[in-house]
Amino acid sequence: MFQSPDRFVLHESVRRRICMGAFFLPCVAPTAGVLAWGVSRWLPWHTTAEASRLGRELGLRVSLRKVRHPRPGVVVYEGLQLADPETGQTLLGCRRLEAAWGRPEDPKDRATASLALVATEPEIEAAGVEPLAELVRRGLGRKASWSNLEVRLSAGEATLRSAHGPWRLTGVEGFLRPVAGGSYGEIGFRVAGVQTTEPVRICIGRDHRETPPRSGLELYTGGGTLPCALLGLGLPGLERLGPFSGLRGYLWVNQKPEGWAYEMTGQLAGVDLESLTGGCSPHKLTGRAEVTIEVGRLLGGRLQEAAGSVSAGPGLVSRSLLDASVESLG
């Protein structure tokens, strides 16, 4: 009968190999893997891959100079540029953008996580206002992969470039988050050279309880007069008031079944009457006007209600306009 030996002794070389394997598998291999993974994040292909991923998320062409991961949950993008995917025209440039992941500030929020963005020296081209606004609309409509996040943005200073010169915005703070029954966002800032008692505030929201869902916007000028040339970048039509015109007060825009509804209370300063009526009337009207609006409502492009006063002059009124006014107003 076969009998096992009392002692089973491994050869010294075998014991050495077993010890080396036991040391390598739990110690050296994980360390080497983490080291290789860390080194890979410094390679050019990682920056290219991250730019491609952001491009797919945003629907824009994204280019980056460098991507860094200073600590867990934080990514730093250097030399970020967003461009139109068809024309290649630059829409936004940012020297540095830090993205930090965390938990929502309010535990009652419906957001699953928070993303804090800190931008350094962002520059937005006039052509980039509409594509960036479309990104916000996608988030409000929950059509983006990040629409279930609480996104917060801050920038000490931002530049908005347009045909009327660069506009410098300071103290930019904003957020976008899901709320009960919809989505809500807000951004506040000041405009260099424009004196306001409070920051300019733009609030946007979308109500998903309606069928179809409806959107709304509120603009508060912060107690100061904002140039219509600046506001016209996001609200087309205001630029027709003239290059020296300004808006002070509140403006509401709401989506209704009959169309877009506009409501305003405040003042319009420096309105260029010739620019306002040019091309839409055979009559002649020139000069500057100051308009005080107690209430003004438009629905579907038609004036529904208006109350206020107009002070204009010096200027020119054509005889044909006076005759038409007498005939129409009696």
Short mmCIF file of C-alpha atoms in Angstrom, two decimals:
data_model
loop_
_atom_site.label_atom_id
_atom_site.label_comp_id
_atom_site.label_asym_id
_atom_site.label_seq_id
_atom_site.Cartn_x
_atom_site.Cartn_y
_atom_site.Cartn_z
CA MET A 1 0.00 0.00 0.00
CA PHE A 2 1.17 3.52 -0.84
CA GLN A 3 2.03 5.63 2.20
CA SER A 4 2.62 9.38 2.22
CA PRO A 5 5.81 10.60 3.80
CA ASP A 6 5.63 12.09 7.25
CA ARG A 7 7.03 15.41 6.01
CA PHE A 8 6.54 17.02 2.67
CA VAL A 9 9.53 19.28 2.00
CA LEU A 10 9.62 21.73 -0.91
CA HIS A 11 12.82 22.42 -2.65
CA GLU A 12 14.35 25.78 -1.83
CA SER A 13 13.95 27.09 -5.40
CA VAL A 14 10.25 26.17 -5.39
CA ARG A 15 9.70 27.94 -2.08
CA ARG A 16 11.45 31.02 -3.48
CA ARG A 17 9.17 31.06 -6.53
CA ILE A 18 6.05 30.70 -4.39
CA CYS A 19 7.11 33.60 -2.15
CA MET A 20 7.88 35.77 -5.15
CA GLY A 21 4.49 34.97 -6.68
CA ALA A 22 2.70 35.67 -3.40
CA PHE A 23 4.46 39.04 -3.20
CA PHE A 24 3.94 39.96 -6.84
CA LEU A 25 0.23 39.21 -7.20
CA PRO A 26 -1.20 41.20 -4.26
CA CYS A 27 1.49 43.92 -4.08
CA VAL A 28 3.48 44.58 -7.20
CA ALA A 29 0.78 43.90 -9.82
CA PRO A 30 -1.83 46.34 -8.41
CA THR A 31 0.83 49.00 -7.88
CA ALA A 32 2.10 48.58 -11.42
CA GLY A 33 -1.47 48.71 -12.77
CA VAL A 34 -2.26 51.93 -10.91
CA LEU A 35 1.04 53.43 -12.05
CA ALA A 36 0.34 52.50 -15.67
CA TRP A 37 -3.17 53.92 -15.41
CA GLY A 38 -1.83 57.17 -13.94
CA VAL A 39 0.85 57.49 -16.62
CA SER A 40 -1.74 56.88 -19.35
CA ARG A 41 -3.63 59.98 -18.23
CA TRP A 42 -0.64 62.12 -19.12
CA LEU A 43 -0.36 60.75 -22.64
CA PRO A 44 -1.69 62.76 -25.63
CA TRP A 45 -4.22 60.09 -26.55
CA HIS A 46 -6.04 60.61 -23.24
CA THR A 47 -6.54 64.33 -24.02
CA THR A 48 -7.80 63.44 -27.51
CA ALA A 49 -10.18 60.81 -26.14
CA GLU A 50 -11.55 63.23 -23.52
CA ALA A 51 -12.12 65.92 -26.18
CA SER A 52 -14.01 63.40 -28.32
CA ARG A 53 -16.15 62.34 -25.37
CA LEU A 54 -17.05 65.95 -24.52
CA GLY A 55 -17.83 66.61 -28.18
CA ARG A 56 -20.33 63.76 -28.24
CA GLU A 57 -21.96 64.99 -25.02
CA LEU A 58 -22.25 68.62 -26.16
CA GLY A 59 -22.81 68.15 -29.87
CA LEU A 60 -19.93 70.55 -30.62
CA ARG A 61 -16.34 70.27 -31.77
CA VAL A 62 -14.11 70.26 -28.67
CA SER A 63 -10.37 70.78 -28.52
CA LEU A 64 -8.14 70.64 -25.43
CA ARG A 65 -4.51 71.46 -24.77
CA LYS A 66 -4.23 69.33 -21.65
CA VAL A 67 -6.33 67.32 -19.20
CA ARG A 68 -5.29 66.90 -15.56
CA HIS A 69 -6.71 64.93 -12.63
CA PRO A 70 -5.32 66.68 -9.53
CA ARG A 71 -7.44 64.65 -7.08
CA PRO A 72 -10.28 62.12 -7.14
CA GLY A 73 -13.51 63.50 -8.57
CA VAL A 74 -11.83 66.60 -10.06
CA VAL A 75 -10.84 67.14 -13.69
CA VAL A 76 -9.06 70.23 -15.01
CA TYR A 77 -9.33 71.11 -18.70
CA GLU A 78 -6.72 73.51 -20.01
CA GLY A 79 -7.01 75.38 -23.30
CA LEU A 80 -10.65 74.40 -23.84
CA GLN A 81 -12.28 75.50 -27.09
CA LEU A 82 -15.79 74.81 -28.40
CA ALA A 83 -16.45 75.21 -32.12
CA ASP A 84 -19.28 74.70 -34.57
CA PRO A 85 -19.03 71.11 -35.87
CA GLU A 86 -19.89 72.17 -39.44
CA THR A 87 -18.09 75.47 -39.96
CA GLY A 88 -15.34 75.11 -37.38
CA GLN A 89 -16.07 78.64 -36.12
CA THR A 90 -14.93 79.12 -32.52
CA LEU A 91 -17.86 79.65 -30.16
CA LEU A 92 -16.19 79.63 -26.76
CA GLY A 93 -12.67 79.59 -25.41
CA CYS A 94 -11.58 79.05 -21.81
CA ARG A 95 -8.05 79.11 -20.45
CA ARG A 96 -8.93 76.72 -17.63
CA LEU A 97 -12.07 74.86 -16.59
CA GLU A 98 -12.23 72.84 -13.38
CA ALA A 99 -14.99 70.24 -13.03
CA ALA A 100 -15.63 68.77 -9.58
CA TRP A 101 -18.15 66.01 -8.87
CA GLY A 102 -20.02 65.82 -5.59
CA ARG A 103 -23.41 65.57 -3.95
CA PRO A 104 -26.28 68.07 -4.34
CA GLU A 105 -26.25 70.88 -1.78
CA ASP A 106 -29.90 70.23 -0.90
CA PRO A 107 -30.60 66.54 -0.12
CA LYS A 108 -34.23 67.12 -1.15
CA ASP A 109 -33.14 67.93 -4.70
CA ARG A 110 -34.10 65.50 -7.42
CA ALA A 111 -30.56 65.63 -8.79
CA THR A 112 -28.54 62.43 -8.53
CA ALA A 113 -25.21 64.27 -8.23
CA SER A 114 -23.69 67.73 -8.59
CA LEU A 115 -21.14 69.06 -11.02
CA ALA A 116 -19.37 72.30 -10.05
CA LEU A 117 -17.68 74.14 -12.93
CA VAL A 118 -15.16 76.91 -12.26
CA ALA A 119 -14.12 78.75 -15.42
CA THR A 120 -11.04 80.93 -15.74
CA GLU A 121 -11.13 83.71 -18.37
CA PRO A 122 -13.91 82.32 -20.57
CA GLU A 123 -14.53 84.18 -23.83
CA ILE A 124 -17.82 83.73 -25.68
CA GLU A 125 -18.27 84.80 -29.29
CA ALA A 126 -21.58 86.30 -30.40
CA ALA A 127 -22.13 83.29 -32.64
CA GLY A 128 -21.79 81.03 -29.62
CA VAL A 129 -24.69 82.51 -27.60
CA GLU A 130 -27.39 80.53 -29.43
CA PRO A 131 -25.55 77.14 -29.36
CA LEU A 132 -24.84 77.58 -25.64
CA ALA A 133 -28.48 78.55 -25.05
CA GLU A 134 -29.46 75.37 -26.89
CA LEU A 135 -27.33 73.35 -24.46
CA VAL A 136 -29.29 74.91 -21.60
CA ARG A 137 -32.59 74.13 -23.35
CA ARG A 138 -31.50 70.53 -23.77
CA GLY A 139 -30.77 70.34 -20.06
CA LEU A 140 -34.13 71.90 -19.19
CA GLY A 141 -35.88 69.49 -21.53
CA ARG A 142 -34.00 66.53 -20.03
CA LYS A 143 -32.66 65.62 -23.43
CA ALA A 144 -29.03 65.58 -22.28
CA SER A 145 -27.23 62.88 -20.33
CA TRP A 146 -26.32 65.46 -17.65
CA SER A 147 -29.87 66.82 -17.24
CA ASN A 148 -30.37 64.82 -14.01
CA LEU A 149 -27.41 66.59 -12.39
CA GLU A 150 -27.21 69.80 -10.42
CA VAL A 151 -24.78 71.85 -12.52
CA ARG A 152 -23.23 74.93 -10.91
CA LEU A 153 -21.06 77.45 -12.76
CA SER A 154 -18.85 80.26 -11.49
CA ALA A 155 -16.43 82.61 -13.21
CA GLY A 156 -14.78 85.67 -11.75
CA GLU A 157 -14.80 87.36 -15.13
CA ALA A 158 -16.09 86.46 -18.60
CA THR A 159 -15.89 88.24 -21.95
CA LEU A 160 -18.70 88.31 -24.48
CA ARG A 161 -17.53 89.45 -27.91
CA SER A 162 -19.90 90.98 -30.46
CA ALA A 163 -19.98 93.52 -33.27
CA HIS A 164 -20.65 96.28 -30.73
CA GLY A 165 -17.45 95.56 -28.84
CA PRO A 166 -16.45 93.17 -26.06
CA TRP A 167 -18.68 93.06 -22.98
CA ARG A 168 -16.97 92.19 -19.71
CA LEU A 169 -19.13 90.28 -17.25
CA THR A 170 -18.01 89.96 -13.63
CA GLY A 171 -19.12 87.82 -10.70
CA VAL A 172 -20.78 85.21 -12.92
CA GLU A 173 -22.67 82.64 -10.84
CA GLY A 174 -25.28 80.21 -12.09
CA PHE A 175 -26.90 76.81 -11.70
CA LEU A 176 -29.21 74.38 -13.48
CA ARG A 177 -31.05 71.63 -11.63
CA PRO A 178 -34.07 69.32 -11.87
CA VAL A 179 -36.97 70.23 -9.57
CA ALA A 180 -40.38 68.79 -8.81
CA GLY A 181 -42.37 68.85 -12.03
CA GLY A 182 -39.65 70.31 -14.20
CA SER A 183 -36.26 71.99 -14.39
CA TYR A 184 -34.99 75.36 -13.22
CA GLY A 185 -31.90 77.46 -13.77
CA GLU A 186 -30.56 80.87 -12.87
CA ILE A 187 -27.51 82.98 -13.71
CA GLY A 188 -26.39 86.27 -12.21
CA PHE A 189 -23.64 88.71 -13.24
CA ARG A 190 -22.67 92.35 -13.47
CA VAL A 191 -21.67 94.23 -16.63
CA ALA A 192 -18.50 96.29 -16.39
CA GLY A 193 -19.26 99.97 -16.94
CA VAL A 194 -22.97 99.58 -16.12
CA GLN A 195 -23.94 100.66 -12.62
CA THR A 196 -26.51 98.36 -10.99
CA THR A 197 -27.67 98.06 -7.39
CA GLU A 198 -27.88 94.27 -7.72
CA PRO A 199 -26.51 91.66 -10.11
CA VAL A 200 -28.36 91.14 -13.37
CA ARG A 201 -30.45 87.99 -13.02
CA ILE A 202 -31.79 85.65 -15.68
CA CYS A 203 -34.10 82.83 -14.54
CA ILE A 204 -35.23 80.02 -16.81
CA GLY A 205 -37.59 77.13 -16.22
CA ARG A 206 -39.48 74.35 -17.92
CA ASP A 207 -42.71 72.79 -16.67
CA HIS A 208 -42.91 69.09 -17.53
CA ARG A 209 -46.39 68.75 -16.04
CA GLU A 210 -47.92 70.50 -19.06
CA THR A 211 -48.60 68.73 -22.35
CA PRO A 212 -46.55 69.67 -24.25
CA PRO A 213 -44.00 70.99 -21.70
CA ARG A 214 -43.64 74.78 -21.62
CA SER A 215 -40.69 77.06 -21.01
CA GLY A 216 -40.37 80.47 -19.41
CA LEU A 217 -37.75 83.17 -18.81
CA GLU A 218 -37.43 86.15 -16.48
CA LEU A 219 -34.90 88.95 -16.88
CA TYR A 220 -34.15 91.50 -14.15
CA THR A 221 -31.66 94.21 -15.02
CA GLY A 222 -30.45 94.63 -11.43
CA GLY A 223 -31.77 98.16 -11.03
CA GLY A 224 -29.58 99.49 -13.85
CA THR A 225 -29.98 100.15 -17.58
CA LEU A 226 -28.52 97.39 -19.72
CA PRO A 227 -27.56 98.10 -23.35
CA CYS A 228 -30.06 96.58 -25.77
CA ALA A 229 -27.11 95.71 -28.01
CA LEU A 230 -26.01 93.29 -25.29
CA LEU A 231 -29.47 91.90 -24.53
CA GLY A 232 -30.15 91.49 -28.24
CA LEU A 233 -27.57 88.69 -28.39
CA GLY A 234 -30.01 86.49 -26.49
CA LEU A 235 -33.29 88.27 -27.28
CA PRO A 236 -33.30 89.03 -31.03
CA GLY A 237 -35.26 92.16 -31.91
CA LEU A 238 -34.00 94.40 -29.12
CA GLU A 239 -31.12 95.52 -31.32
CA ARG A 240 -33.70 97.33 -33.51
CA LEU A 241 -34.11 99.87 -30.71
CA GLY A 242 -30.77 101.35 -31.71
CA PRO A 243 -27.12 101.10 -30.68
CA PHE A 244 -27.53 103.57 -27.79
CA SER A 245 -30.74 102.17 -26.35
CA GLY A 246 -31.05 100.49 -22.97
CA LEU A 247 -33.54 98.49 -20.94
CA ARG A 248 -34.24 98.84 -17.23
CA GLY A 249 -36.76 96.75 -15.31
CA TYR A 250 -38.30 93.29 -15.70
CA LEU A 251 -39.02 91.20 -18.77
CA TRP A 252 -40.95 87.93 -18.79
CA VAL A 253 -41.18 85.49 -21.69
CA ASN A 254 -43.53 82.50 -21.44
CA GLN A 255 -44.54 79.78 -23.85
CA LYS A 256 -48.30 79.45 -24.36
CA PRO A 257 -50.51 77.45 -26.76
CA GLU A 258 -51.18 80.66 -28.74
CA GLY A 259 -47.47 81.38 -29.06
CA TRP A 260 -44.79 83.22 -27.10
CA ALA A 261 -46.09 85.76 -24.58
CA TYR A 262 -43.97 88.79 -23.60
CA GLU A 263 -44.58 91.05 -20.63
CA MET A 264 -42.50 93.98 -19.45
CA THR A 265 -42.46 96.72 -16.87
CA GLY A 266 -39.73 99.35 -16.70
CA GLN A 267 -38.06 101.90 -18.97
CA LEU A 268 -36.57 101.95 -22.44
CA ALA A 269 -33.96 104.69 -22.81
CA GLY A 270 -32.37 106.16 -25.92
CA VAL A 271 -34.70 104.41 -28.37
CA ASP A 272 -33.77 105.30 -31.96
CA LEU A 273 -37.16 105.85 -33.62
CA GLU A 274 -35.73 105.72 -37.14
CA SER A 275 -34.00 102.42 -36.44
CA LEU A 276 -37.17 101.06 -34.82
CA THR A 277 -39.49 101.95 -37.72
CA GLY A 278 -37.01 101.66 -40.57
CA GLY A 279 -38.01 99.16 -43.25
CA CYS A 280 -41.46 98.46 -41.74
CA SER A 281 -43.26 101.73 -42.45
CA PRO A 282 -43.49 104.07 -45.46
CA HIS A 283 -43.59 107.03 -43.06
CA LYS A 284 -40.68 109.02 -41.65
CA LEU A 285 -39.98 109.16 -37.93
CA THR A 286 -36.65 110.18 -36.40
CA GLY A 287 -35.24 111.17 -33.02
CA ARG A 288 -34.63 109.59 -29.63
CA ALA A 289 -37.35 108.49 -27.24
CA GLU A 290 -37.64 107.62 -23.56
CA VAL A 291 -40.40 105.08 -22.95
CA THR A 292 -41.87 104.27 -19.54
CA ILE A 293 -43.87 101.05 -19.52
CA GLU A 294 -46.21 100.46 -16.62
CA VAL A 295 -47.39 97.27 -18.27
CA GLY A 296 -46.86 95.88 -21.75
CA ARG A 297 -48.10 92.53 -23.04
CA LEU A 298 -47.59 90.89 -26.40
CA LEU A 299 -48.93 87.51 -27.49
CA GLY A 300 -48.11 85.82 -30.76
CA GLY A 301 -46.48 88.99 -32.07
CA ARG A 302 -49.54 91.18 -31.39
CA LEU A 303 -49.85 93.88 -28.73
CA GLN A 304 -52.50 92.87 -26.20
CA GLU A 305 -52.18 95.58 -23.55
CA ALA A 306 -50.02 98.64 -22.98
CA ALA A 307 -49.93 101.48 -20.47
CA GLY A 308 -47.20 104.05 -20.02
CA SER A 309 -45.74 107.21 -21.51
CA VAL A 310 -43.38 108.29 -24.29
CA SER A 311 -41.13 111.34 -24.36
CA ALA A 312 -39.36 111.96 -27.68
CA GLY A 313 -37.45 114.61 -29.58
CA PRO A 314 -36.01 116.51 -31.16
CA GLY A 315 -36.82 114.67 -34.37
CA LEU A 316 -38.85 114.57 -37.55
CA VAL A 317 -42.38 113.27 -38.15
CA SER A 318 -43.55 113.01 -41.76
CA ARG A 319 -46.87 114.60 -42.73
CA SER A 320 -48.08 111.22 -44.03
CA LEU A 321 -47.63 109.69 -40.55
CA LEU A 322 -49.67 112.48 -38.93
CA ASP A 323 -52.45 112.06 -41.49
CA ALA A 324 -52.47 108.30 -41.00
CA SER A 325 -52.61 108.76 -37.22
CA VAL A 326 -55.58 111.11 -37.47
CA GLU A 327 -57.39 108.70 -39.78
CA SER A 328 -56.67 105.63 -37.65
CA LEU A 329 -57.22 107.17 -34.21
CA GLY A 330 -60.01 109.56 -35.12
#
